[in-house]
Amino acid sequence: MNKLFGGLGIVVLFILLMALKSSCFDTEPAAPSPSEVSLSSEDTLELRSELAEKIRAKEKALMWQRIYVAGQTKGTRRHSIAFNVLKAMERQLRAMGHELKELQKK
């Protein structure tokens, strides 16, 4: 039974890492920050909706990562890696939230 959950945990961690990788390491060139470009209200609205959608997806992934971390035995290597991934996801989500606030000010 423990091997089943361990294997399932590895699969979940792999999926979360792939989702994290795809959102962090986009191969597209970096766009200028919203503060550097003056945008029309339509563009700002579109950017806000896209960012809000990304934030919702990140929150869902964060929820599953919390569940995974809670299932790991504290003090193990697997738990520490999962916990570090969780903290990185929280930082990214916080940064996305700040970016959304900046867009809402405009």
XYZ file of C-alpha atoms in Angstrom:
106
model
C 0.000 0.000 0.000
C 2.827 2.380 0.877
C 4.547 1.673 -2.462
C 1.321 2.534 -4.280
C 1.046 5.929 -2.597
C 4.771 6.561 -3.016
C 4.549 5.864 -6.731
C 1.420 7.952 -7.023
C 3.145 10.770 -5.158
C 6.051 10.695 -7.574
C 3.647 10.910 -10.515
C 1.844 13.859 -8.925
C 5.138 15.595 -8.200
C 6.280 15.019 -11.777
C 3.058 16.499 -13.151
C 3.329 19.519 -10.874
C 6.964 20.060 -11.801
C 6.094 19.900 -15.495
C 3.302 22.443 -14.999
C 5.664 24.642 -13.015
C 8.350 24.297 -15.668
C 5.991 25.201 -18.485
C 4.791 28.316 -16.683
C 8.257 29.440 -15.534
C 10.441 28.686 -18.491
C 8.440 29.871 -21.470
C 10.580 30.020 -24.582
C 8.824 33.129 -25.811
C 10.768 36.367 -25.492
C 9.980 38.294 -22.366
C 7.411 41.018 -22.844
C 8.063 44.435 -21.352
C 6.522 44.937 -17.953
C 3.063 46.543 -17.830
C 4.482 49.671 -16.221
C 6.781 50.257 -19.225
C 4.040 50.162 -21.848
C 0.968 52.333 -22.033
C -1.973 50.085 -22.816
C -5.480 50.773 -23.964
C -8.275 49.770 -21.639
C -9.115 46.784 -23.864
C -5.542 45.506 -23.711
C -5.401 46.008 -19.961
C -8.672 44.136 -19.523
C -7.405 41.275 -21.655
C -4.121 41.107 -19.732
C -5.986 41.122 -16.423
C -8.264 38.287 -17.502
C -5.321 36.202 -18.762
C -3.378 36.819 -15.570
C -6.411 35.986 -13.426
C -6.804 32.716 -15.340
C -3.126 31.868 -14.758
C -3.511 32.683 -11.076
C -6.515 30.351 -10.754
C -4.552 27.537 -12.419
C -1.563 28.184 -10.152
C -3.823 28.150 -7.062
C -5.212 24.775 -8.103
C -1.709 23.362 -8.608
C -0.696 24.842 -5.250
C -3.613 23.084 -3.560
C -2.510 19.717 -4.978
C 1.089 20.387 -3.959
C -0.050 21.103 -0.391
C -1.920 17.793 -0.364
C 1.180 16.008 -1.639
C 3.443 17.640 0.965
C 0.994 16.737 3.730
C 1.155 13.086 2.658
C 4.940 12.874 2.878
C 6.757 11.870 6.035
C 8.519 14.853 7.570
C 12.272 14.665 7.627
C 12.562 12.703 4.404
C 14.230 13.951 1.262
C 10.994 13.607 -0.690
C 9.200 15.832 1.836
C 11.899 18.516 1.725
C 11.885 18.619 -2.091
C 8.096 18.797 -2.199
C 8.111 21.508 0.464
C 10.660 23.573 -1.481
C 8.539 23.256 -4.626
C 5.530 24.390 -2.598
C 7.347 27.487 -1.331
C 8.528 28.362 -4.859
C 4.968 28.061 -6.147
C 3.735 30.324 -3.353
C 6.334 32.958 -4.261
C 5.320 32.818 -7.919
C 1.663 33.157 -7.002
C 2.422 36.140 -4.783
C 4.356 37.813 -7.623
C 1.480 37.191 -10.018
C -0.899 38.744 -7.500
C 1.262 41.874 -7.273
C 1.348 42.074 -11.058
C -2.440 41.814 -11.187
C -2.759 44.631 -8.630
C -0.490 46.802 -10.791
C -2.704 46.143 -13.808
C -5.831 46.967 -11.819
C -4.396 50.350 -10.845
C -4.285 51.341 -14.520
